[in-house]
Amino acid sequence: MPSTNQVILNAPLDMHLHLRDGEMLDNIVNGSAHTFSGAIIMPNLVPPVTTKEAVIAYKERIMHAIGDEKFTPYMTLFFKPSYDKAFLESVRDDITALKLYPAGITTNSEGGVSGFDVEELRPALSAMSELNLPLCVHGETNGFVMDREAEFVSIYEELAAAFPDLKIIMEHITTKESVAALDKFKNLYATITIHHLLITLDDVAGGMLQPHLFCKPIAKRPEDREALLKVALAAHPKVMFGSDSAPHPKHAKESCGCAAGVFTAPVALQLLTELFEKNDASLENLQAFVSGNAQHIYGVTPLSKTVTLEKKPFKIPSDYNGVVPMYANEEIAYSIQEVKNG
Ligand code: NCD
Ligand code: ZN
């Protein structure tokens, strides 16, 4: 992208977002709803979103918290192997996807899947496949922290082969192994965060420990980031932007036993624009990465929204309603100039 004073993005989508609930939802939701047309909303609440009633009620709380902003929450259900076709059919019109968490692998995932037995998962995954409901997966084993995602690739491949018509989204990929898997199976797709395009483990723990950059999966090696950058900047048609913006109160991050999650939603588009410009990637690719690819993959038509970014230094605030954003107090090159709905 040539250096420019203005960048216009149409209908940005965030295909992996944590909006939380209650006071936190009220505090952070407009950091997404103002600049994005819609987002896939993760179901890892306490308790997790596992029933039709819970999905509908959570969506209503989100819409209430949003107020006048124009934004579509694409709802998800917390995957359980016990879901049967009749249940999935009954909830089909209220959700866009299901999210599978390995048990205990990340924040509020205790009720997730233990062990990956294809036969045990077959009834639920076959039904999803027939109903054209995508499966979003947090792909980490409980192995050594740096190897968890690479170890999970064989599970992705087993699932992709066993359910060839099931769309499987490898969420927030961080490794070259996951990037390589994308082209091996037609039904594997991926989301990539802005933080994993910007940082490596060195930025998290190479100097003074940076709790606001600590997340699951942990940022990896430079060659992993290179592999992610390559497909994101080229807008590989099977990758899409998903922030995995995951707010935790400041005290839960700046403490002994730091919660995992990077809060990026309010600065994601500014950082992405700067990144694409720095790497000389085209505006067309940025548009595809933040919206077009997701529209094709999920078959969604977002609300129209035009976001104008201006090349004007922007100092990221130290806090958004009690949550510390990525790169707090640092200056970045782009700011949001205007958002037009409709
Ligand atoms: C997420 C959260 O806080 O909900 N944390 C994170 O580090 N990404 C959960 C998740 O997506 O793993
Ligand atoms: Zn997440």
Short mmCIF file of C-alpha atoms and ligand atoms in Angstrom, two decimals:
data_model
loop_
_atom_site.label_atom_id
_atom_site.label_comp_id
_atom_site.label_asym_id
_atom_site.label_seq_id
_atom_site.Cartn_x
_atom_site.Cartn_y
_atom_site.Cartn_z
CA MET A 1 0.00 0.00 0.00
CA PRO A 2 1.60 3.30 -0.97
CA SER A 3 1.93 5.82 1.83
CA THR A 4 -1.33 7.69 1.84
CA ASN A 5 -3.22 10.19 3.97
CA GLN A 6 -6.44 8.27 4.01
CA VAL A 7 -7.49 4.65 3.90
CA ILE A 8 -11.11 3.63 3.53
CA LEU A 9 -12.26 0.22 4.72
CA ASN A 10 -15.68 -1.19 3.97
CA ALA A 11 -17.62 -3.31 6.43
CA PRO A 12 -14.73 -4.58 8.58
CA LEU A 13 -15.40 -7.91 10.27
CA ASP A 14 -13.74 -9.40 13.33
CA MET A 15 -14.14 -13.16 13.06
CA HIS A 16 -13.04 -13.98 16.65
CA LEU A 17 -14.04 -11.68 19.47
CA HIS A 18 -14.59 -11.93 23.23
CA LEU A 19 -17.26 -9.49 24.39
CA ARG A 20 -17.77 -10.92 27.90
CA ASP A 21 -20.92 -10.08 29.84
CA GLY A 22 -22.36 -7.70 32.43
CA GLU A 23 -20.31 -4.63 33.30
CA MET A 24 -17.33 -5.68 31.17
CA LEU A 25 -19.59 -6.08 28.12
CA ASP A 26 -21.00 -2.59 28.69
CA ASN A 27 -17.51 -1.17 29.10
CA ILE A 28 -15.86 -2.63 26.01
CA VAL A 29 -18.50 -3.49 23.41
CA ASN A 30 -18.38 -0.18 21.57
CA GLY A 31 -14.64 -0.57 21.05
CA SER A 32 -15.78 -3.13 18.45
CA ALA A 33 -19.29 -1.99 17.56
CA HIS A 34 -18.17 1.48 16.51
CA THR A 35 -15.67 0.46 13.85
CA PHE A 36 -16.66 -3.09 12.87
CA SER A 37 -19.79 -4.16 10.97
CA GLY A 38 -19.93 -7.41 12.86
CA ALA A 39 -17.98 -10.04 14.74
CA ILE A 40 -18.06 -13.71 15.63
CA ILE A 41 -18.80 -13.70 19.37
CA MET A 42 -17.02 -16.32 21.43
CA PRO A 43 -19.13 -18.32 23.91
CA ASN A 44 -16.62 -18.85 26.74
CA LEU A 45 -18.72 -17.14 29.41
CA VAL A 46 -19.22 -18.51 32.91
CA PRO A 47 -21.29 -20.65 32.46
CA PRO A 48 -20.54 -21.21 28.75
CA VAL A 49 -23.21 -20.57 26.11
CA THR A 50 -24.61 -24.06 25.51
CA THR A 51 -28.36 -23.67 24.95
CA LYS A 52 -30.63 -21.91 22.46
CA GLU A 53 -32.05 -19.80 25.29
CA ALA A 54 -28.55 -18.77 26.40
CA VAL A 55 -27.56 -17.74 22.84
CA ILE A 56 -30.72 -15.65 22.40
CA ALA A 57 -30.40 -14.02 25.83
CA TYR A 58 -26.69 -13.25 25.34
CA LYS A 59 -27.37 -11.71 21.93
CA GLU A 60 -30.07 -9.51 23.50
CA ARG A 61 -27.65 -8.34 26.20
CA ILE A 62 -25.08 -7.51 23.51
CA MET A 63 -27.63 -5.57 21.43
CA HIS A 64 -28.72 -3.69 24.53
CA ALA A 65 -25.12 -2.82 25.44
CA ILE A 66 -24.41 -1.59 21.89
CA GLY A 67 -27.06 1.13 22.01
CA ASP A 68 -27.16 3.09 18.75
CA GLU A 69 -24.13 1.54 17.02
CA LYS A 70 -24.81 -0.59 13.94
CA PHE A 71 -23.19 -3.96 14.49
CA THR A 72 -24.05 -7.63 13.98
CA PRO A 73 -23.00 -10.09 16.67
CA TYR A 74 -22.61 -13.44 14.89
CA MET A 75 -23.38 -15.80 17.75
CA THR A 76 -21.67 -19.10 18.54
CA LEU A 77 -22.44 -22.05 20.76
CA PHE A 78 -19.87 -23.67 23.03
CA PHE A 79 -19.33 -27.10 21.40
CA LYS A 80 -20.25 -30.24 23.35
CA PRO A 81 -19.87 -33.72 21.82
CA SER A 82 -23.33 -34.55 23.20
CA TYR A 83 -25.19 -32.17 20.83
CA ASP A 84 -27.52 -34.10 18.52
CA LYS A 85 -28.96 -33.18 15.16
CA ALA A 86 -32.39 -32.24 16.52
CA PHE A 87 -30.83 -29.80 18.97
CA LEU A 88 -28.48 -28.32 16.36
CA GLU A 89 -31.37 -27.93 13.93
CA SER A 90 -33.37 -26.09 16.58
CA VAL A 91 -30.56 -23.58 17.17
CA ARG A 92 -29.40 -23.35 13.54
CA ASP A 93 -30.97 -19.96 12.83
CA ASP A 94 -29.64 -18.36 16.01
CA ILE A 95 -25.95 -19.13 15.50
CA THR A 96 -23.25 -18.75 12.86
CA ALA A 97 -20.84 -21.39 14.18
CA LEU A 98 -19.85 -23.57 17.13
CA LYS A 99 -16.61 -23.13 19.07
CA LEU A 100 -14.65 -26.13 20.28
CA TYR A 101 -12.27 -25.72 23.20
CA PRO A 102 -10.03 -28.51 24.44
CA ALA A 103 -10.92 -28.82 28.15
CA GLY A 104 -9.03 -26.35 30.35
CA ILE A 105 -6.77 -25.02 27.59
CA THR A 106 -7.62 -21.34 28.01
CA THR A 107 -9.85 -18.83 29.84
CA ASN A 108 -13.23 -20.40 30.81
CA SER A 109 -12.78 -23.58 28.77
CA GLU A 110 -13.15 -26.12 31.58
CA GLY A 111 -16.29 -27.68 30.03
CA GLY A 112 -14.58 -28.32 26.69
CA VAL A 113 -13.57 -31.53 24.90
CA SER A 114 -11.16 -34.00 26.53
CA GLY A 115 -9.35 -36.33 24.15
CA PHE A 116 -10.11 -36.26 20.43
CA ASP A 117 -11.92 -39.43 19.53
CA VAL A 118 -13.34 -38.98 16.04
CA GLU A 119 -16.03 -41.60 16.67
CA GLU A 120 -17.18 -39.84 19.82
CA LEU A 121 -17.37 -36.55 17.92
CA ARG A 122 -18.94 -38.07 14.80
CA PRO A 123 -22.67 -37.59 15.57
CA ALA A 124 -22.32 -33.88 16.43
CA LEU A 125 -19.82 -33.06 13.68
CA SER A 126 -21.76 -34.96 10.98
CA ALA A 127 -24.90 -33.08 11.96
CA MET A 128 -23.05 -29.76 11.80
CA SER A 129 -21.68 -30.70 8.43
CA GLU A 130 -25.18 -31.49 7.13
CA LEU A 131 -26.55 -28.25 8.57
CA ASN A 132 -23.62 -26.27 7.13
CA LEU A 133 -22.56 -25.03 10.58
CA PRO A 134 -18.83 -24.25 10.75
CA LEU A 135 -16.65 -25.53 13.60
CA CYS A 136 -14.28 -22.98 15.12
CA VAL A 137 -11.45 -24.63 17.05
CA HIS A 138 -9.00 -23.47 19.68
CA GLY A 139 -6.24 -25.77 18.42
CA GLU A 140 -3.83 -26.49 21.25
CA THR A 141 -2.88 -29.73 23.01
CA ASN A 142 -1.87 -29.68 26.66
CA GLY A 143 1.76 -30.33 25.73
CA PHE A 144 4.76 -28.01 26.12
CA VAL A 145 3.49 -24.44 25.69
CA MET A 146 5.53 -23.62 22.55
CA ASP A 147 4.55 -26.92 20.87
CA ARG A 148 0.84 -27.05 21.68
CA GLU A 149 -0.43 -25.66 18.40
CA ALA A 150 1.99 -27.56 16.15
CA GLU A 151 1.01 -30.76 17.99
CA PHE A 152 -2.65 -30.02 17.34
CA VAL A 153 -2.19 -29.89 13.54
CA SER A 154 -2.51 -33.67 13.27
CA ILE A 155 -5.90 -33.40 15.02
CA TYR A 156 -6.99 -30.69 12.58
CA GLU A 157 -5.96 -32.95 9.71
CA GLU A 158 -7.77 -35.95 11.15
CA LEU A 159 -10.97 -33.92 11.61
CA ALA A 160 -10.67 -32.33 8.15
CA ALA A 161 -10.28 -35.75 6.53
CA ALA A 162 -13.07 -37.39 8.56
CA PHE A 163 -15.59 -34.57 7.89
CA PRO A 164 -14.71 -33.27 4.41
CA ASP A 165 -17.82 -31.10 4.13
CA LEU A 166 -17.44 -29.51 7.58
CA LYS A 167 -15.88 -26.05 7.50
CA ILE A 168 -13.17 -26.06 10.17
CA ILE A 169 -11.72 -22.74 11.26
CA MET A 170 -8.31 -22.97 12.92
CA GLU A 171 -8.66 -20.05 15.31
CA HIS A 172 -5.91 -17.52 16.01
CA ILE A 173 -3.14 -19.51 14.31
CA THR A 174 0.39 -18.72 15.43
CA THR A 175 2.68 -21.23 13.69
CA LYS A 176 4.13 -22.09 10.31
CA GLU A 177 2.76 -25.62 10.76
CA SER A 178 -0.83 -24.31 10.88
CA VAL A 179 -0.21 -22.11 7.83
CA ALA A 180 1.06 -25.16 5.93
CA ALA A 181 -2.05 -27.18 6.88
CA LEU A 182 -4.31 -24.60 5.20
CA ASP A 183 -3.39 -25.73 1.72
CA LYS A 184 -3.58 -29.44 2.47
CA PHE A 185 -7.33 -29.65 3.08
CA LYS A 186 -10.02 -27.75 1.22
CA ASN A 187 -12.15 -27.47 4.38
CA LEU A 188 -9.50 -25.92 6.67
CA TYR A 189 -9.57 -22.14 7.16
CA ALA A 190 -7.96 -19.84 9.72
CA THR A 191 -8.27 -16.60 11.63
CA ILE A 192 -5.17 -14.53 12.41
CA THR A 193 -4.93 -11.84 15.10
CA ILE A 194 -3.18 -8.51 14.78
CA HIS A 195 -0.97 -9.22 17.81
CA HIS A 196 0.39 -12.44 16.33
CA LEU A 197 1.28 -10.51 13.17
CA LEU A 198 3.18 -7.95 15.24
CA ILE A 199 4.91 -9.76 18.10
CA THR A 200 6.93 -12.86 18.93
CA LEU A 201 7.67 -14.48 22.28
CA ASP A 202 10.58 -12.08 22.57
CA ASP A 203 8.17 -9.16 22.92
CA VAL A 204 6.28 -10.99 25.67
CA ALA A 205 9.12 -12.36 27.76
CA GLY A 206 12.44 -11.41 26.16
CA GLY A 207 12.91 -8.39 28.41
CA MET A 208 10.71 -7.22 31.26
CA LEU A 209 7.62 -9.44 31.29
CA GLN A 210 4.74 -7.82 29.35
CA PRO A 211 1.46 -9.08 30.80
CA HIS A 212 -0.67 -7.19 28.28
CA LEU A 213 0.91 -9.24 25.49
CA PHE A 214 0.34 -12.56 27.24
CA CYS A 215 -2.31 -14.70 25.55
CA LYS A 216 -3.21 -18.19 24.45
CA PRO A 217 -1.82 -19.34 22.14
CA ILE A 218 1.41 -17.67 23.22
CA ALA A 219 3.24 -15.66 20.51
CA LYS A 220 5.86 -17.86 18.82
CA ARG A 221 9.12 -17.58 16.87
CA PRO A 222 10.09 -15.03 14.17
CA GLU A 223 9.74 -17.65 11.42
CA ASP A 224 6.19 -18.37 12.59
CA ARG A 225 5.27 -14.72 12.47
CA GLU A 226 6.81 -14.53 8.97
CA ALA A 227 4.58 -17.39 7.81
CA LEU A 228 1.49 -15.65 9.24
CA LEU A 229 2.46 -12.34 7.66
CA LYS A 230 2.93 -13.95 4.29
CA VAL A 231 -0.63 -15.29 4.10
CA ALA A 232 -2.26 -12.29 5.80
CA LEU A 233 -0.56 -9.65 3.64
CA ALA A 234 -1.36 -11.66 0.51
CA ALA A 235 -4.97 -12.07 1.74
CA HIS A 236 -4.77 -15.82 1.16
CA PRO A 237 -8.46 -16.62 0.52
CA LYS A 238 -8.62 -19.09 3.43
CA VAL A 239 -7.46 -16.64 6.10
CA MET A 240 -9.41 -13.85 7.70
CA PHE A 241 -8.93 -11.34 10.46
CA GLY A 242 -10.07 -12.43 13.92
CA SER A 243 -8.75 -10.20 16.71
CA ASP A 244 -9.19 -12.62 19.62
CA SER A 245 -9.49 -9.37 21.52
CA ALA A 246 -9.93 -10.68 25.06
CA PRO A 247 -10.43 -8.04 27.76
CA HIS A 248 -9.50 -8.74 31.35
CA PRO A 249 -9.63 -6.12 34.12
CA LYS A 250 -6.29 -4.38 34.63
CA HIS A 251 -5.83 -6.00 38.05
CA ALA A 252 -6.24 -9.49 36.53
CA LYS A 253 -3.44 -8.79 34.02
CA GLU A 254 -1.05 -6.91 36.28
CA SER A 255 -0.95 -9.58 38.95
CA CYS A 256 0.73 -12.75 40.05
CA GLY A 257 -1.09 -15.27 37.84
CA CYS A 258 -1.75 -13.04 34.82
CA ALA A 259 -4.93 -13.87 32.84
CA ALA A 260 -4.38 -14.78 29.16
CA GLY A 261 -5.73 -12.35 26.58
CA VAL A 262 -4.69 -9.26 24.61
CA PHE A 263 -7.21 -6.43 24.28
CA THR A 264 -6.94 -5.06 20.74
CA ALA A 265 -10.46 -4.34 19.47
CA PRO A 266 -10.36 -0.52 19.62
CA VAL A 267 -6.94 -0.30 17.92
CA ALA A 268 -7.09 -3.28 15.58
CA LEU A 269 -7.96 -1.46 12.34
CA GLN A 270 -5.40 1.27 12.95
CA LEU A 271 -2.67 -1.32 13.62
CA LEU A 272 -3.65 -3.45 10.62
CA THR A 273 -3.56 -0.44 8.31
CA GLU A 274 -0.13 0.54 9.57
CA LEU A 275 1.12 -3.03 9.18
CA PHE A 276 -0.13 -3.40 5.59
CA GLU A 277 1.37 -0.04 4.66
CA LYS A 278 4.74 -0.84 6.26
CA ASN A 279 4.91 -4.11 4.35
CA ASP A 280 3.83 -2.57 1.08
CA ALA A 281 0.77 -4.80 0.82
CA SER A 282 -2.17 -3.55 -1.25
CA LEU A 283 -5.27 -1.88 0.14
CA GLU A 284 -7.25 -4.46 -1.81
CA ASN A 285 -5.61 -7.22 0.24
CA LEU A 286 -6.26 -5.39 3.50
CA GLN A 287 -9.92 -5.10 2.52
CA ALA A 288 -10.06 -8.83 1.71
CA PHE A 289 -8.29 -9.77 4.95
CA VAL A 290 -10.64 -7.67 7.13
CA SER A 291 -13.88 -8.42 5.34
CA GLY A 292 -14.07 -10.04 1.90
CA ASN A 293 -12.50 -13.38 2.78
CA ALA A 294 -14.72 -13.78 5.83
CA GLN A 295 -17.81 -13.00 3.74
CA HIS A 296 -16.90 -15.81 1.34
CA ILE A 297 -15.88 -18.31 4.00
CA TYR A 298 -18.90 -17.79 6.26
CA GLY A 299 -21.38 -16.72 3.55
CA VAL A 300 -22.35 -13.60 5.50
CA THR A 301 -23.35 -10.19 4.16
CA PRO A 302 -22.28 -7.54 6.65
CA LEU A 303 -24.05 -4.30 7.46
CA SER A 304 -22.57 -1.53 5.38
CA LYS A 305 -20.14 0.65 7.27
CA THR A 306 -17.34 2.83 5.91
CA VAL A 307 -14.36 3.43 8.15
CA THR A 308 -11.97 6.19 7.16
CA LEU A 309 -8.51 6.02 8.69
CA GLU A 310 -6.27 9.00 8.59
CA LYS A 311 -2.49 8.97 8.61
CA LYS A 312 -2.17 11.00 11.77
CA PRO A 313 -0.24 9.93 14.87
CA PHE A 314 -2.52 8.42 17.47
CA LYS A 315 -1.47 7.87 21.07
CA ILE A 316 -3.18 4.74 22.36
CA PRO A 317 -4.86 5.50 25.69
CA SER A 318 -3.52 3.87 28.84
CA ASP A 319 -6.93 2.40 29.60
CA TYR A 320 -10.37 1.78 28.07
CA ASN A 321 -12.85 1.65 30.94
CA GLY A 322 -10.54 -0.36 33.17
CA VAL A 323 -8.93 -2.50 30.46
CA VAL A 324 -5.41 -1.86 29.17
CA PRO A 325 -5.22 -2.06 25.36
CA MET A 326 -2.30 -3.45 23.39
CA TYR A 327 0.46 -0.84 22.98
CA ALA A 328 -1.06 1.43 25.66
CA ASN A 329 0.62 4.86 25.71
CA GLU A 330 2.44 4.17 22.44
CA GLU A 331 2.03 6.25 19.32
CA ILE A 332 0.86 4.58 16.12
CA ALA A 333 0.63 5.99 12.60
CA TYR A 334 -3.10 5.81 11.87
CA SER A 335 -6.20 7.05 13.63
CA ILE A 336 -9.90 6.61 12.94
CA GLN A 337 -11.15 9.74 11.20
CA GLU A 338 -14.74 8.89 10.49
CA VAL A 339 -17.20 6.02 10.58
CA LYS A 340 -20.28 6.13 8.37
CA ASN A 341 -23.13 3.66 8.68
CA GLY A 342 -25.36 2.69 5.80
C1 NCD B 1 -9.18 -15.75 25.60
C2 NCD B 1 -10.06 -15.20 26.70
O1 NCD B 1 -9.56 -14.48 27.58
O2 NCD B 1 -11.28 -15.44 26.67
N1 NCD B 1 -7.80 -15.63 25.99
C3 NCD B 1 -6.73 -15.62 25.15
O3 NCD B 1 -5.61 -15.61 25.65
N2 NCD B 1 -6.87 -15.59 23.86
C4 NCD B 1 -9.57 -17.15 25.32
C5 NCD B 1 -8.99 -17.70 24.05
O4 NCD B 1 -9.41 -17.35 22.95
O5 NCD B 1 -8.09 -18.52 24.15
ZN ZN B 2 -10.35 -16.32 21.78
#
